[in-house]
């Protein structure tokens, strides 16, 4: 089975803190994604990476950065957390060819106070 | 731009009945579609997918139908069970932009015992 693992399920951080969300996949997928999911807004793409050290901005990259030093690992970084970044963050991965399923992790619930 | 939407935000069914969840998409170039189930507090779980060269695909208790003429996708769940209660959403992908997935906002399925 495909496994996308997000290391932190629940986090509470203070405004201005630097936050790291880690994600690991075990399927040798080239693509990895970070989404946030908010009620009524659905899934919104923050960043995605199609290879090691490669990244592309998604629809809402402001306030976020990412790091992909190894193929299996993709990190989301909030340089200075703000309350409007309180959300559910979902990591996902897929093969880098058309018609391949995107698989999700269990999500990381971040609350910024 | 592309959009993936759902007609009904909430669907209530009796246990044992069949459920039908609908999804409309606007990108004629989309050629790969996925249905996900998301239980409360968890990440989206892959249910079934279909490619545009097919009209119908069946899984265990689930069937996906694709009508390319009207750009409509549906998920049918047979003999709905309480464990099927969740939010269901569709996703689309196209060969001309296969790193990009578009997600619907979701339909909440409530199964009444």
CSV table of C-alpha atoms in Angstrom, one decimal:
chain,number,residue,atom,x,y,z
A,1,UNK,CA,0.0,0.0,0.0
A,2,UNK,CA,1.0,3.6,-0.7
A,3,UNK,CA,2.1,5.3,2.4
A,4,UNK,CA,2.3,9.1,2.8
A,5,UNK,CA,3.3,9.9,6.4
A,6,UNK,CA,3.0,13.3,8.0
A,7,UNK,CA,5.0,13.4,11.1
A,8,UNK,CA,2.9,15.8,13.1
A,9,UNK,CA,-0.9,15.3,13.4
A,10,UNK,CA,-1.7,18.2,15.8
A,11,UNK,CA,0.4,21.3,16.4
A,12,UNK,CA,-0.2,24.5,18.4
A,13,UNK,CA,2.2,27.3,17.6
A,14,UNK,CA,2.4,31.0,18.6
A,15,UNK,CA,2.2,33.8,16.1
A,16,UNK,CA,5.6,34.6,14.7
A,17,UNK,CA,7.1,31.1,15.3
A,18,UNK,CA,8.8,29.2,12.5
A,19,UNK,CA,6.9,26.0,11.8
A,20,UNK,CA,8.1,22.8,10.0
A,21,UNK,CA,5.7,20.2,8.6
A,22,UNK,CA,7.3,17.1,7.4
A,23,UNK,CA,6.1,14.5,4.9
A,24,UNK,CA,7.6,11.2,3.8
A,25,UNK,CA,6.3,8.9,1.0
A,26,UNK,CA,7.5,5.3,0.4
A,27,UNK,CA,6.4,4.8,-3.2
A,28,UNK,CA,9.3,6.4,-5.0
A,29,UNK,CA,6.9,9.1,-6.4
A,30,UNK,CA,8.5,12.0,-8.3
A,31,UNK,CA,5.8,14.5,-7.4
A,32,UNK,CA,5.0,15.7,-3.9
A,33,UNK,CA,2.4,18.3,-3.0
A,34,UNK,CA,1.4,20.5,-0.1
A,35,UNK,CA,-2.3,21.5,0.2
A,36,UNK,CA,-4.3,23.3,2.8
A,37,UNK,CA,-7.9,22.5,3.4
A,38,UNK,CA,-10.3,24.9,4.9
A,39,UNK,CA,-14.1,24.6,5.4
A,40,UNK,CA,-15.9,25.9,2.3
A,41,UNK,CA,-12.7,26.4,0.4
A,42,UNK,CA,-11.8,22.8,-0.4
A,43,UNK,CA,-8.2,21.9,-1.2
A,44,UNK,CA,-5.8,24.6,-2.3
A,45,UNK,CA,-2.4,23.9,-3.6
A,46,UNK,CA,0.5,25.7,-1.7
A,47,UNK,CA,3.5,24.2,-3.4
A,48,UNK,CA,4.5,21.2,-5.3
A,49,UNK,CA,7.8,19.5,-6.2
A,50,UNK,CA,8.4,17.3,-9.2
A,51,UNK,CA,12.0,16.3,-8.4
A,52,UNK,CA,14.6,16.7,-5.7
A,53,UNK,CA,15.4,20.4,-5.1
A,54,UNK,CA,12.7,21.4,-7.6
A,55,UNK,CA,9.6,23.3,-6.6
A,56,UNK,CA,6.8,25.3,-8.1
A,57,UNK,CA,4.4,27.7,-6.5
A,58,UNK,CA,0.8,26.6,-6.3
A,59,UNK,CA,-2.2,28.8,-5.9
A,60,UNK,CA,-1.5,30.2,-2.4
A,61,UNK,CA,2.3,30.2,-1.8
A,62,UNK,CA,2.5,33.4,0.2
A,63,UNK,CA,3.8,32.9,3.7
A,64,UNK,CA,5.1,29.4,2.9
A,65,UNK,CA,8.3,27.9,1.6
A,66,UNK,CA,9.2,24.3,0.9
A,67,UNK,CA,12.3,22.0,0.9
A,68,UNK,CA,12.9,18.8,-1.0
A,69,UNK,CA,16.4,17.5,-0.3
A,70,UNK,CA,15.5,13.8,-0.8
A,71,UNK,CA,13.1,12.2,-3.1
A,72,UNK,CA,11.0,10.7,-0.4
A,73,UNK,CA,10.7,13.8,1.8
A,74,UNK,CA,9.0,17.1,1.3
A,75,UNK,CA,8.8,19.8,4.0
A,76,UNK,CA,6.5,22.8,4.3
A,77,UNK,CA,7.9,25.8,6.2
A,78,UNK,CA,6.0,28.6,7.7
A,79,UNK,CA,8.6,31.3,8.2
A,80,UNK,CA,6.5,33.3,10.7
A,81,UNK,CA,3.3,31.7,11.5
A,82,UNK,CA,0.1,33.8,11.6
A,83,UNK,CA,-3.4,33.1,12.8
A,84,UNK,CA,-4.7,33.0,9.3
A,85,UNK,CA,-2.5,30.0,8.7
A,86,UNK,CA,-4.5,27.9,11.1
A,87,UNK,CA,-5.7,25.1,9.0
A,88,UNK,CA,-5.5,21.4,8.0
A,89,UNK,CA,-2.4,20.8,5.9
A,90,UNK,CA,-2.3,17.8,3.6
A,91,UNK,CA,0.8,16.3,1.9
A,92,UNK,CA,0.3,14.2,-1.2
A,93,UNK,CA,2.4,12.4,-3.8
A,94,UNK,CA,2.1,10.9,-7.2
A,95,UNK,CA,4.1,9.6,-10.2
A,96,UNK,CA,5.1,12.2,-12.6
A,97,UNK,CA,3.1,10.9,-15.6
A,98,UNK,CA,-0.4,11.6,-16.7
A,99,UNK,CA,-3.2,9.5,-15.3
A,100,UNK,CA,-1.6,8.6,-12.0
A,101,UNK,CA,-3.5,8.8,-8.7
A,102,UNK,CA,-2.5,11.4,-6.1
A,103,UNK,CA,-2.2,9.9,-2.6
A,104,UNK,CA,-2.7,11.9,0.6
A,105,UNK,CA,-1.3,11.7,4.1
A,106,UNK,CA,-3.5,11.9,7.1
A,107,UNK,CA,-3.1,15.6,7.5
A,108,UNK,CA,-1.6,18.0,10.0
A,109,UNK,CA,-3.9,20.2,12.0
A,110,UNK,CA,-2.1,23.4,12.8
A,111,UNK,CA,-3.5,26.0,15.2
A,112,UNK,CA,-1.7,29.4,15.4
A,113,UNK,CA,-2.5,31.4,18.5
B,1,UNK,CA,-10.1,28.3,-15.5
B,2,UNK,CA,-10.8,24.7,-14.7
B,3,UNK,CA,-13.3,24.0,-12.0
B,4,UNK,CA,-14.6,20.9,-10.4
B,5,UNK,CA,-17.9,21.2,-8.5
B,6,UNK,CA,-20.6,19.2,-6.8
B,7,UNK,CA,-24.3,19.7,-7.1
B,8,UNK,CA,-25.3,18.6,-3.6
B,9,UNK,CA,-23.4,19.7,-0.5
B,10,UNK,CA,-25.2,17.1,1.8
B,11,UNK,CA,-26.8,13.8,1.0
B,12,UNK,CA,-28.7,11.8,3.5
B,13,UNK,CA,-29.6,8.2,2.8
B,14,UNK,CA,-31.0,5.2,4.7
B,15,UNK,CA,-28.7,2.4,5.5
B,16,UNK,CA,-29.0,-0.3,2.8
B,17,UNK,CA,-30.0,2.2,0.1
B,18,UNK,CA,-27.9,3.1,-2.9
B,19,UNK,CA,-26.2,6.5,-2.9
B,20,UNK,CA,-25.3,8.7,-5.9
B,21,UNK,CA,-22.9,11.6,-5.6
B,22,UNK,CA,-22.4,13.9,-8.5
B,23,UNK,CA,-19.6,16.1,-9.8
B,24,UNK,CA,-19.4,18.5,-12.7
B,25,UNK,CA,-16.2,19.5,-14.4
B,26,UNK,CA,-15.5,22.3,-16.9
B,27,UNK,CA,-12.2,21.4,-18.6
B,28,UNK,CA,-12.9,19.4,-21.7
B,29,UNK,CA,-9.3,18.4,-21.8
B,30,UNK,CA,-9.5,16.5,-18.5
B,31,UNK,CA,-8.9,12.8,-19.1
B,32,UNK,CA,-8.4,11.3,-15.7
B,33,UNK,CA,-10.8,11.5,-12.7
B,34,UNK,CA,-10.6,10.3,-9.1
B,35,UNK,CA,-13.1,9.9,-6.3
B,36,UNK,CA,-11.9,10.4,-2.7
B,37,UNK,CA,-13.5,9.6,0.6
B,38,UNK,CA,-12.6,11.8,3.6
B,39,UNK,CA,-13.7,10.9,7.1
B,40,UNK,CA,-13.8,13.5,9.8
B,41,UNK,CA,-10.3,14.4,10.9
B,42,UNK,CA,-8.5,12.2,8.4
B,43,UNK,CA,-6.8,12.6,5.0
B,44,UNK,CA,-8.6,11.9,1.7
B,45,UNK,CA,-8.6,8.2,0.8
B,46,UNK,CA,-8.6,7.0,-2.8
B,47,UNK,CA,-11.8,5.1,-3.7
B,48,UNK,CA,-11.8,4.7,-7.5
B,49,UNK,CA,-10.6,6.3,-10.7
B,50,UNK,CA,-11.6,6.4,-14.3
B,51,UNK,CA,-9.9,7.5,-17.5
B,52,UNK,CA,-11.6,9.3,-20.3
B,53,UNK,CA,-11.6,6.3,-22.6
B,54,UNK,CA,-14.1,4.6,-20.3
B,55,UNK,CA,-17.7,5.4,-19.4
B,56,UNK,CA,-18.0,3.2,-16.4
B,57,UNK,CA,-15.8,1.5,-13.9
B,58,UNK,CA,-16.8,-0.7,-11.0
B,59,UNK,CA,-15.1,-1.5,-7.7
B,60,UNK,CA,-16.2,-3.1,-4.6
B,61,UNK,CA,-19.7,-1.6,-3.9
B,62,UNK,CA,-18.8,1.5,-5.9
B,63,UNK,CA,-19.3,2.4,-9.5
B,64,UNK,CA,-18.0,5.6,-11.2
B,65,UNK,CA,-19.8,6.8,-14.3
B,66,UNK,CA,-18.3,9.4,-16.7
B,67,UNK,CA,-20.4,11.3,-19.2
B,68,UNK,CA,-18.0,13.3,-21.3
B,69,UNK,CA,-20.7,14.9,-23.4
B,70,UNK,CA,-22.0,16.9,-20.5
B,71,UNK,CA,-18.8,16.8,-18.4
B,72,UNK,CA,-20.4,14.9,-15.5
B,73,UNK,CA,-19.0,12.3,-13.1
B,74,UNK,CA,-20.9,10.3,-10.6
B,75,UNK,CA,-20.1,7.9,-7.8
B,76,UNK,CA,-22.6,5.2,-6.9
B,77,UNK,CA,-22.3,3.4,-3.6
B,78,UNK,CA,-24.4,0.2,-3.4
B,79,UNK,CA,-26.0,-0.9,-0.1
B,80,UNK,CA,-24.7,2.2,1.8
B,81,UNK,CA,-23.4,1.4,5.3
B,82,UNK,CA,-22.9,3.7,8.3
B,83,UNK,CA,-19.1,3.4,7.7
B,84,UNK,CA,-19.7,5.2,4.3
B,85,UNK,CA,-20.6,8.4,6.1
B,86,UNK,CA,-17.9,10.9,5.0
B,87,UNK,CA,-17.2,13.7,2.6
B,88,UNK,CA,-16.7,12.6,-0.9
B,89,UNK,CA,-15.0,14.7,-3.5
B,90,UNK,CA,-13.9,14.3,-7.1
B,91,UNK,CA,-10.6,15.3,-8.7
B,92,UNK,CA,-9.6,15.8,-12.3
B,93,UNK,CA,-6.4,15.8,-14.2
B,94,UNK,CA,-5.4,16.3,-17.8
B,95,UNK,CA,-2.4,15.2,-19.9
B,96,UNK,CA,-1.6,18.7,-20.9
B,97,UNK,CA,-1.0,19.7,-17.3
B,98,UNK,CA,-0.6,16.4,-15.5
B,99,UNK,CA,1.1,17.7,-12.4
B,100,UNK,CA,-2.0,19.8,-11.6
B,101,UNK,CA,-5.1,18.3,-10.0
B,102,UNK,CA,-8.4,20.1,-9.5
B,103,UNK,CA,-10.6,19.2,-6.6
B,104,UNK,CA,-14.3,19.6,-6.0
B,105,UNK,CA,-15.4,21.0,-2.7
B,106,UNK,CA,-17.1,17.8,-1.6
B,107,UNK,CA,-20.5,16.3,-0.7
B,108,UNK,CA,-21.2,15.1,2.8
B,109,UNK,CA,-22.9,11.7,2.9
B,110,UNK,CA,-24.9,10.9,6.0
B,111,UNK,CA,-26.1,7.4,6.4
B,112,UNK,CA,-29.0,7.0,8.7
B,113,UNK,CA,-29.4,3.6,10.5
